[in-house]
Amino acid sequence: MAPVAPRSGDAIFASVERVNAELFTLTYGAIVRQLLTDLEEVEEVNKQLDQMGYNIGIRLIDEFLAKSNVARCVDFKETAEVIAKVGFKMFLGVTASVSNWDADGTCCSIVLEDNPLVDFVELPDTCQGLYYCNVLSGVIRGALEMVSMKTEVTWVRDMLRGDDAFELQVKLLKQVPEEYPYKDDE
Amino acid sequence: MGREVSESCVDSLLTEMVSSYCDRFYANKPDLAARRIEAIGFQVGLQLSERYTMERPRFSDHLEAIKFICKDFWSELFKKQIDNLKTNHRGTFVLQDNRFRWLARMSVDPSPENGDLSQDNPPAENKAAQATSMHLYFPCGIIRGALSNLGIPCAVTADISNLPACSFVVRIKA
Amino acid sequence: MAAIYSLYIINKSGGLIFYKDYGSAGRMDTNDSLRVASLWHSMHAISQQLSPVAGCSGIELLEADTFDLHCFQSLTGTKFFVVCEPGTQQMEALLKVIYELYTDYVLKNPFYEIEMPIRCELFDFNLSQTVQKDCVALLGR
Amino acid sequence: MIVCVAVVGHQNNPLYIQSFTEADDALKLHHIVHCSLDVVDERVNNPKKSGPTLNETFLGLLYPTENYKVYGYLTNTKVKFILVTTDLDVRDADVRNFFRRFHAAYVDAVSNPFHVPGKKITSRTFAERVSTIVKSFGLSSAG
Amino acid sequence: MANFLAQFHTIKNSSDHLVIAVEDVSDLWPIVKSEFEGRLPFKRASLNNKTRNSVSVENLTAEFILTTDSRLRSRFPLEQSLFWFREPYATVVLVTCEDLDEFRTILKPRLKLIVQNDEREWFIVFVSKAPPNNDQATKLAKKVYAKLEVEFSSKKRERCCKLDIQSPEANFWEDLESKIMESIRNTLDRRVQFYEDEIRKLSEQRLMPVWNFCNFFILKESLAFMFEMAHLFEDALREYDELELCYLETVNMTGKLRDFGGVDRGDDQAALLNPGSKPLTQIVQDDSFREFEFRQYLFSCQSKLLFKLKRAFEVASRGYSFIISFSKALALRESILPFCMREVWVITACLALINATASQYNDGPPDIEKEFYRLQGDLYSLCRVKFMRLAYLVGFGAEIERSPVNSALLSMLPWPKPAVWPLVPPDASSEVLVKEKIILQETPRVKHLGIQRKPLPLEPSLLLREANRRRASLSAGNMVEMFEGRPIFNDGSGSDASTKMSPSQKVRASSMSRTNSSPGGFESSIDRPMRLAEIYVAAEHALQHTISNTDLWKSLSSLEEYEKKYLELTKGAADNYHHSWWKRHGVVLDGEIAAVCFKHGNFDLAAKSYEKVCALYAGEGWQDLLAEVLPSLAECQKILNDQAGYLSSCVRLLSLDKGLFLTKEREAFQSEVLRLAHSEMKDPVPLDVSSLITFSGNPGPPLELCDGDPGTLSVTIWSGFPDDITLDSLSLTLMATYNGDEGVKALRCPSAIVLKPGRNIITLPLPPQKPGSYVLGVLTGQIGHLRFRSHSFSKGGPADSDDFMIYEKPTRPILKVFKPRALVDLTAAISSALLINEPQWVGIIVRPIDYSLKGAILHIDTGPGLKIEESHVIEMQSYVDLSQIAADMAKSDAAQKEGSLAVDKNFEQLRLHAGRIEFPNWANNVTSILWIPIRAISDGLARGSSSVSPLRQSIVDGMRTIALKLEFGVSHNQIFERTLAVHFTDPFQVSTRIADKCNDGTLLLQVMLQSEVKATLTINDAWLDLQDGFVHTTKGDGRPTSGFFPLVISPHSRAAILFSICLEMLNAEDEAKALRPESILNIKYGISGDRTTGAHPPVAVESPGPEGARQDLIFRSSLVLQRPVLDPCLAVGFLPLPSGGLRVGQLVSMEWRIERLKDFEENEVSKHNNEVLYEVGANSDNWMLAGRKRGHVSLSTKQGSRIVISILCMPLVAGYVRPPQLGLPEVDETNISCNPAGPHLVCVLPPALSSSFCIPA
């Protein structure tokens, strides 16, 4: 079958249903704040945000694939590029850049200059150690896991902590092969 | 034109928020979960009302404020207005949205196998209803937040006659 | 009107999560469909193993004298396949559309638990709409 | 020049008050702002006085004293902005423009998820934005 | 035209009402004058206003003037037109006439002559003197009047009216008035028309150079004045407004510098309410109007009209803005006006306005009223500011409270800018000294409670510098003038150059100049910078010149006077504000009043006002301002010895934002609190410190306790005190969340505690609580005599309002007390029986159910027939039963590490003290087993059973009980009681039967031994002591025939021993006295068992060693043998059972045949010999018997008579069971022969298989 050509991030973003970013931003903010109130421990909040992100990711990936028509990526490099250029654009309307590849191409940084999640946000001193955008790392982790890549996503830079950009380090742990559908005893 | 994000961002965020609160944090305390979700909505409503009432004269009475919610506020959020507004002129307003966006993707499955909600086990019907209502505490909170920020303390409840129609009942505290 | 006999959706672990029969000749009961699903799942996997060249993504089209079987597997491992009249066109496109419906109405339904059998009115509804649509509509895309 | 700007909550509590004079007499500005609330109340409580500008957010000049002018602005959410300036010939347009930008800044400040409604605004960004707005007061519409 | 001005002015002042001319043709005026003037002023009149709409005016004053009067003498036509407003508005022609001829010849022509000049509005009053009784005369008069009417009246205008002096008609006067009015109206209209035309003409050429405001003014004001005379005030006012407008325009338009005015003596007193204060001629000079006077003049005219219109409010509002704008104007001219003219003027203006309006105001609608009071307040406070400014200048500055309000008012108010700063008059040195003294004496106002704070400024810039700068600039300027052409000063354009110099430089410059100036003639203080005192004095003198109003000057003359005035003004402002919307203004000014009261030691009043102010600031959270007032309030309370108030003030001070006070200040507050707390207070003061001390449970899960356990609760307390503070006592209340009625419990902190600033963690002992979950309530405590309480939680506490529900967290339960539940379990380790009468180990399993048994104590109480072998120690060891092991495996390996393996090793020997055992620590959390050596005593001898004496043994007689009571829990508060049943038994159960009967009479007695225990028994020896009537066949010791010992019997199996015995011949009497009624079976046996499974070797033998070493136990059991029947008289035969065999649950009828073998003659066995009593006995748990078990059957005494007794029974258990036995109680057994004998045992088959009925495998 003639594979449908992959579409550019902007094209997709233009085509999908969109809503005011404020709603998204404020909602996320309110959630984070409520989590802080309920869970008290910043560490715990980071954990939960990541968890939420993961749960979102494992569902979102399919929509991404369906709407973007991206073919299976040949390698992790390509995957990262697709996430940065198409994924972020398609959902958040911003594009990220990929950099800091390590030698064997299993670890890179996704750098985000602009991030709708943090409009208006200022971290109070009581919340040092909070990874406000931790949901993002979760999403990436979850999504990649669904296409059988176990990854570890960590924050390297965070504008809310005074850095000049948001930088996520994505580390490919292992590429899980398609599990062979039947056991030996069959 | 302000910046935008894909709708599925909001959708999945809300879905996940609700399920986290109902299934993880307050798994078997639906009322607590509900309060939290409502609270989140409240804050959002508060801030949105602050934002969307810029550049407009102050409302002279409750009705004006409610109308604002129905028209401008709603269309900012959902790109559509409330379809029908009823009131008993004694502080109760019913805002009906015939196709409430946040329910648009929701199909409730009455069959008990539906494992989404971890309530004890009431009959599947109201089990499903409860699950859906969990998703409505957020918009209720938004409305309440917006109104109380406009100086109208009130209580907001939602009721779903048949998806995806949904009507919000605003009771203004005398 | 494309004569589609039936539609299957299989989750990545080979469980049948959706089955719809559009009037295939030999009706099958639930167990049959389950069996078909797991069987196809295995065959699909075996076909990948069999492939002499690396990077085979499994059977896409299986032609029998009485029917064609078009299969589409998403990168996340979910398989969609239709059984249809031999030589029916546009099945890949159809499958793509179904995939999108799946993402829109199944995955976005908060009550749907991933990997679980699909019970979503909205999905059924939109699905039947799409399938009713004749090939011209599909060509349009 | 603008000597003081303030945000006052719907319970008439100061949310943000910044004076642009030597710090030691900031207190008198607190006083001015606080007393100007009287006028705001007056305007709001018998609206017929504020005839044409009924329910307009911009309340105009609150105080016609010899030495300074106090302008007011009342948002839909019952939050008041007060501006104290010592230059005696001010164009209404400038003030309106000032308040509009100030309001925008305020809205963004309270959109910070960690801001507690009804509590003081501690945001640094807000402070910076305000000072730039104050600096550019009068210039914008002059050009 | 300006030269008319004087005239105009005088005219205007002279005439203030309308004039009506009286043309007295026939000298009637003296007669009618009084009545005519009696009509004045006209009650009501309807006139046309400027826009020609008729308005009705009241009490229109007017004056009748004879045309012959000098005032109406002819004037120049020009001025006539100019001052037209004063010309008559109507002309009344008074005539009378007796006969027609006279009329025709004299009167008519004359009248024609009079009325030809149509300028005037005229009408004729015909007066008839004819007496009413004189008909002839009256008729004539009528005739003449008729003629007159014909001549002068026309259709469109009725110009005549007739007055009978003798009998005036009622309607004459109305007629007259209406005619006058008509005339006035017409005249007015015409003149208005005229003036308007004139004015229009002028305004058209407004922009031409020739144009002259003066003319315009005269016309305009004439018009206005005319309106005023006609009581058309509205129109008059409009004219003045237009005039003012026009004036301001022209004044600002024409650039040429005019004389401003305001330099005359008395100008300092505002004249904005009395127009006549100055003649216009003074105001206007060479037809330019002096702004100063003229604007006041205009305003005064306006206000006059406004008052006439009863619009005092408008006067006030116009007045206020007028004052503001006018004061601006004054500011511009400050250099030419006297020193501080502006301030003085404003003061007087405000006061004048206040008095006038206040007196004139009569209440209007409420909102207007509020507004009015606000204006009054504004006027007062404006006045107040200026007054303070003056006071400052003359050196009362030190007395002025440096409060925010004063600072706000004064520090933004520029200093007066006179061209020359007044200099010290030559002879004022003494005054200077006085001021100096004052300055030196004046001590900086100390803040209370040792608060140091930079005092707020009251001056825009330092007075000293300001004044000297102005002097300097002047002096420099003078120099320039004085030393014309001197190069050094020629260059730098003098004044501003030197202003740039600092005073010191200035001094040098000037001194240097002095040296240069050859004639040192002009020695003055010009160039020397003035000292502050000098400035004061100078100002004072200058002011004295400025101020003409004596009492204003008086109030500046001395401090007391100043304060009097100051208070008056402040009060005035405050009170008025209180009546208006501007409450805050009012309250703040109250604060100012309070300050004065305070200074004068009127602390009560001061405190009251301060409280109001504090309440205002606190209520709206203006902490910075509050921080300014609160100390004063505190001070008052301190002085008034209002401890409660003072304390709460201190606490409030402490709870203000940290930034507002220095730490040492805050420490001072704290020390105050402590001082009071420990000082002698009449009664302990309760105090709310919620704002200062907050508390919450520690983060993390709540403390969990089991029902009835005490614990310790740790709580976080935040202290807002700047310093450590010692609380003598502290207690917190717990509130049950669910059951509200469940009251609150207070937890007391046992000892005094010290709170550090900030976060403290304290622990409270927690007595046992009812089940439920608890939250913290209020915190109360004591410092010295001070009882304080705090309700407020730290973050994590409940939300204050619903609006903030977002930040609401439900108050986290801090304590959970669980419902009562099993915390431990005690069970018997073994179910199987132990050996009776032997010391045995009984095992008790102690299983803690996730609850620690630390220090637990077990009370053991053995029931009857059981005693603990004190001699032996009790053993305790950890116990793992297999099921638990499985569970452990399932559990995470973490649990494994914790070591169930290690636990196994635990073993310990314990001693029993007074029936109590203390548990070792290792047993706290692990299941353990307790081995207690006991012995069950039973004195009864075991009984064997045989066909004749069936076994009847019940479970109970082997049963013993152990009552256990476990005390555990943190303070042994938990009790667990259980009574265990322990089962004891003999090793064997013995039953016998005759196995065989040999011909030689030898009987083989089979003794069956059923092992009753779960242990292997070894029989080493057994012998039988036979009862009388039996002997062993073999002359032996009664050992069994076949001696194959040791005989091993495995648990619950059975064995048998054979004895061969035979009957011993003996006669009846021996038989009668049978010594030994029963035989005794003796068994010597050993037991090898494990205590964990059941019976085991007695405790005495420690470990059961090798076979040999085992010491034997003896078991004795009695059994009864029975001699066979010798002379049977009854035979009982057991009829064969039905073939099919027996099945469980199937009815079967058992039958016995009874037959008489011989009659009863000789010895009567039974009374009723033809009846036999039978009884069927069966083991009830094997059989169910239906029908009569016992009863009489008749059996004839004949030999050979027989009957059959049958009874229905149902076997209940399968296997070999003893069948039911038929007994004949009344018949001696020896007389019964059993033939055929019934079977010992019958076989009962299990019930037939059926689906519904399943078989135990």
Short mmCIF file of N, CA, C and O in Angstrom, two decimals, chain E residues 285-339:
data_model
loop_
_atom_site.label_atom_id
_atom_site.label_comp_id
_atom_site.label_asym_id
_atom_site.label_seq_id
_atom_site.Cartn_x
_atom_site.Cartn_y
_atom_site.Cartn_z
N GLN E 285 -9.35 99.17 36.83
CA GLN E 285 -8.49 100.32 36.62
C GLN E 285 -8.11 100.37 35.16
O GLN E 285 -7.83 99.34 34.55
N ASP E 286 -8.10 101.58 34.66
CA ASP E 286 -8.05 101.81 33.22
C ASP E 286 -8.61 100.61 32.47
O ASP E 286 -7.91 99.86 31.84
N ASP E 287 -9.87 100.53 32.65
CA ASP E 287 -10.75 99.47 32.14
C ASP E 287 -10.08 98.10 32.01
O ASP E 287 -10.32 97.36 31.09
N SER E 288 -9.22 97.77 32.95
CA SER E 288 -8.85 96.35 33.06
C SER E 288 -9.30 95.91 34.45
O SER E 288 -9.11 96.64 35.43
N PHE E 289 -9.92 94.78 34.47
CA PHE E 289 -10.47 94.33 35.74
C PHE E 289 -9.42 93.56 36.52
O PHE E 289 -8.79 92.66 35.98
N ARG E 290 -9.22 93.88 37.75
CA ARG E 290 -8.26 93.14 38.57
C ARG E 290 -8.82 91.76 38.84
O ARG E 290 -9.91 91.63 39.38
N GLU E 291 -8.04 90.81 38.47
CA GLU E 291 -8.54 89.44 38.61
C GLU E 291 -8.90 89.18 40.05
O GLU E 291 -9.98 88.68 40.37
N PHE E 292 -8.00 89.51 40.95
CA PHE E 292 -8.18 89.15 42.36
C PHE E 292 -9.54 89.60 42.87
O PHE E 292 -10.39 88.81 43.28
N GLU E 293 -9.82 90.87 42.73
CA GLU E 293 -11.08 91.34 43.25
C GLU E 293 -12.25 90.86 42.41
O GLU E 293 -13.26 90.41 42.91
N PHE E 294 -12.07 90.98 41.08
CA PHE E 294 -13.22 90.80 40.22
C PHE E 294 -13.77 89.39 40.31
O PHE E 294 -14.98 89.18 40.42
N ARG E 295 -12.88 88.41 40.30
CA ARG E 295 -13.40 87.04 40.35
C ARG E 295 -14.14 86.82 41.67
O ARG E 295 -15.21 86.22 41.70
N GLN E 296 -13.57 87.32 42.74
CA GLN E 296 -14.29 87.20 44.00
C GLN E 296 -15.64 87.88 43.90
O GLN E 296 -16.67 87.37 44.31
N TYR E 297 -15.63 89.07 43.26
CA TYR E 297 -16.86 89.83 43.14
C TYR E 297 -17.91 88.97 42.42
O TYR E 297 -19.03 88.76 42.90
N LEU E 298 -17.48 88.44 41.25
CA LEU E 298 -18.42 87.62 40.48
C LEU E 298 -18.94 86.49 41.35
O LEU E 298 -20.14 86.26 41.46
N PHE E 299 -18.00 85.79 42.00
CA PHE E 299 -18.45 84.63 42.78
C PHE E 299 -19.43 85.07 43.84
O PHE E 299 -20.48 84.45 44.05
N SER E 300 -19.15 86.22 44.45
CA SER E 300 -20.04 86.64 45.53
C SER E 300 -21.43 86.92 44.97
O SER E 300 -22.43 86.55 45.57
N CYS E 301 -21.46 87.55 43.76
CA CYS E 301 -22.78 87.77 43.17
C CYS E 301 -23.49 86.44 42.95
O CYS E 301 -24.67 86.26 43.30
N GLN E 302 -22.76 85.52 42.38
CA GLN E 302 -23.37 84.22 42.10
C GLN E 302 -23.88 83.61 43.39
O GLN E 302 -25.03 83.20 43.50
N SER E 303 -23.02 83.61 44.41
CA SER E 303 -23.43 82.93 45.64
C SER E 303 -24.64 83.64 46.23
O SER E 303 -25.56 82.99 46.72
N LYS E 304 -24.66 84.95 46.09
CA LYS E 304 -25.81 85.69 46.63
C LYS E 304 -27.08 85.12 45.99
O LYS E 304 -28.03 84.73 46.66
N LEU E 305 -27.05 85.05 44.66
CA LEU E 305 -28.23 84.54 43.96
C LEU E 305 -28.53 83.11 44.39
O LEU E 305 -29.68 82.75 44.67
N LEU E 306 -27.48 82.30 44.48
CA LEU E 306 -27.69 80.89 44.84
C LEU E 306 -28.37 80.81 46.20
O LEU E 306 -29.32 80.06 46.39
N PHE E 307 -27.91 81.63 47.11
CA PHE E 307 -28.56 81.60 48.43
C PHE E 307 -30.02 81.99 48.28
O PHE E 307 -30.91 81.36 48.84
N LYS E 308 -30.27 83.01 47.46
CA LYS E 308 -31.66 83.40 47.27
C LYS E 308 -32.45 82.22 46.72
O LYS E 308 -33.64 82.04 47.01
N LEU E 309 -31.77 81.42 45.92
CA LEU E 309 -32.45 80.25 45.34
C LEU E 309 -32.43 79.07 46.30
O LEU E 309 -32.76 77.95 45.94
N LYS E 310 -31.92 79.30 47.53
CA LYS E 310 -31.85 78.24 48.53
C LYS E 310 -31.00 77.07 48.03
O LYS E 310 -31.39 75.91 48.12
N ARG E 311 -29.87 77.41 47.40
CA ARG E 311 -29.01 76.33 46.92
C ARG E 311 -27.65 76.43 47.59
O ARG E 311 -26.61 76.57 46.94
N ALA E 312 -27.72 76.35 48.93
CA ALA E 312 -26.48 76.48 49.70
C ALA E 312 -25.48 75.40 49.26
O ALA E 312 -24.28 75.66 49.14
N PHE E 313 -26.02 74.22 48.98
CA PHE E 313 -25.11 73.13 48.59
C PHE E 313 -24.27 73.56 47.40
O PHE E 313 -23.05 73.42 47.38
N GLU E 314 -24.96 74.18 46.43
CA GLU E 314 -24.23 74.54 45.23
C GLU E 314 -23.18 75.60 45.56
O GLU E 314 -22.07 75.58 45.03
N VAL E 315 -23.54 76.48 46.48
CA VAL E 315 -22.55 77.48 46.88
C VAL E 315 -21.29 76.76 47.36
O VAL E 315 -20.18 77.05 46.93
N ALA E 316 -21.53 75.78 48.22
CA ALA E 316 -20.38 75.07 48.78
C ALA E 316 -19.56 74.43 47.67
O ALA E 316 -18.34 74.62 47.58
N SER E 317 -20.25 73.69 46.77
CA SER E 317 -19.48 72.94 45.78
C SER E 317 -18.78 73.91 44.84
O SER E 317 -17.57 73.82 44.64
N ARG E 318 -19.54 74.92 44.34
CA ARG E 318 -18.86 75.92 43.48
C ARG E 318 -17.72 76.55 44.26
O ARG E 318 -16.61 76.70 43.76
N GLY E 319 -18.03 76.85 45.50
CA GLY E 319 -17.05 77.55 46.32
C GLY E 319 -15.76 76.76 46.42
O GLY E 319 -14.67 77.30 46.19
N TYR E 320 -15.88 75.44 46.69
CA TYR E 320 -14.67 74.66 46.89
C TYR E 320 -13.81 74.73 45.65
O TYR E 320 -12.62 75.09 45.69
N SER E 321 -14.43 74.44 44.51
CA SER E 321 -13.61 74.42 43.30
C SER E 321 -13.09 75.83 43.02
O SER E 321 -11.96 76.00 42.55
N PHE E 322 -13.90 76.83 43.35
CA PHE E 322 -13.42 78.20 43.14
C PHE E 322 -12.16 78.43 43.96
O PHE E 322 -11.14 78.90 43.44
N ILE E 323 -12.24 78.03 45.20
CA ILE E 323 -11.08 78.25 46.06
C ILE E 323 -9.86 77.56 45.48
O ILE E 323 -8.78 78.15 45.32
N ILE E 324 -10.05 76.29 45.09
CA ILE E 324 -8.91 75.56 44.53
C ILE E 324 -8.33 76.32 43.34
O ILE E 324 -7.15 76.68 43.30
N SER E 325 -9.21 76.66 42.41
CA SER E 325 -8.68 77.28 41.18
C SER E 325 -8.09 78.64 41.53
O SER E 325 -7.02 79.01 41.04
N PHE E 326 -8.77 79.34 42.40
CA PHE E 326 -8.30 80.69 42.71
C PHE E 326 -6.96 80.62 43.43
O PHE E 326 -6.05 81.41 43.15
N SER E 327 -6.84 79.64 44.28
CA SER E 327 -5.57 79.52 44.98
C SER E 327 -4.46 79.24 43.98
O SER E 327 -3.34 79.73 44.13
N LYS E 328 -4.78 78.52 42.92
CA LYS E 328 -3.78 78.34 41.86
C LYS E 328 -3.38 79.70 41.31
O LYS E 328 -2.21 80.05 41.19
N ALA E 329 -4.42 80.48 41.02
CA ALA E 329 -4.14 81.80 40.45
C ALA E 329 -3.24 82.58 41.40
O ALA E 329 -2.26 83.21 40.97
N LEU E 330 -3.57 82.51 42.70
CA LEU E 330 -2.75 83.22 43.67
C LEU E 330 -1.32 82.72 43.60
O LEU E 330 -0.36 83.50 43.63
N ALA E 331 -1.19 81.40 43.46
CA ALA E 331 0.16 80.82 43.44
C ALA E 331 0.98 81.49 42.34
O ALA E 331 2.15 81.80 42.53
N LEU E 332 0.33 81.72 41.22
CA LEU E 332 1.08 82.31 40.10
C LEU E 332 1.60 83.70 40.48
O LEU E 332 2.67 84.11 40.05
N ARG E 333 0.80 84.38 41.28
CA ARG E 333 1.18 85.76 41.58
C ARG E 333 1.93 85.85 42.89
O ARG E 333 2.12 86.94 43.41
N GLU E 334 2.33 84.71 43.43
CA GLU E 334 2.84 84.73 44.80
C GLU E 334 3.94 85.77 44.99
O GLU E 334 4.03 86.44 46.00
N SER E 335 4.73 85.91 43.93
CA SER E 335 5.89 86.80 44.11
C SER E 335 5.47 88.24 44.37
O SER E 335 6.16 88.98 45.05
N ILE E 336 4.33 88.61 43.80
CA ILE E 336 3.95 90.02 43.98
C ILE E 336 3.03 90.20 45.19
O ILE E 336 2.89 91.29 45.72
N LEU E 337 2.42 89.10 45.61
CA LEU E 337 1.49 89.22 46.74
C LEU E 337 2.25 89.22 48.04
O LEU E 337 3.40 88.76 48.09
N PRO E 338 1.58 89.67 49.08
CA PRO E 338 2.23 89.62 50.39
C PRO E 338 2.57 88.18 50.78
O PRO E 338 2.01 87.23 50.25
N PHE E 339 3.47 88.07 51.71
CA PHE E 339 3.97 86.78 52.14
C PHE E 339 2.81 85.90 52.62
O PHE E 339 1.98 86.32 53.42
#
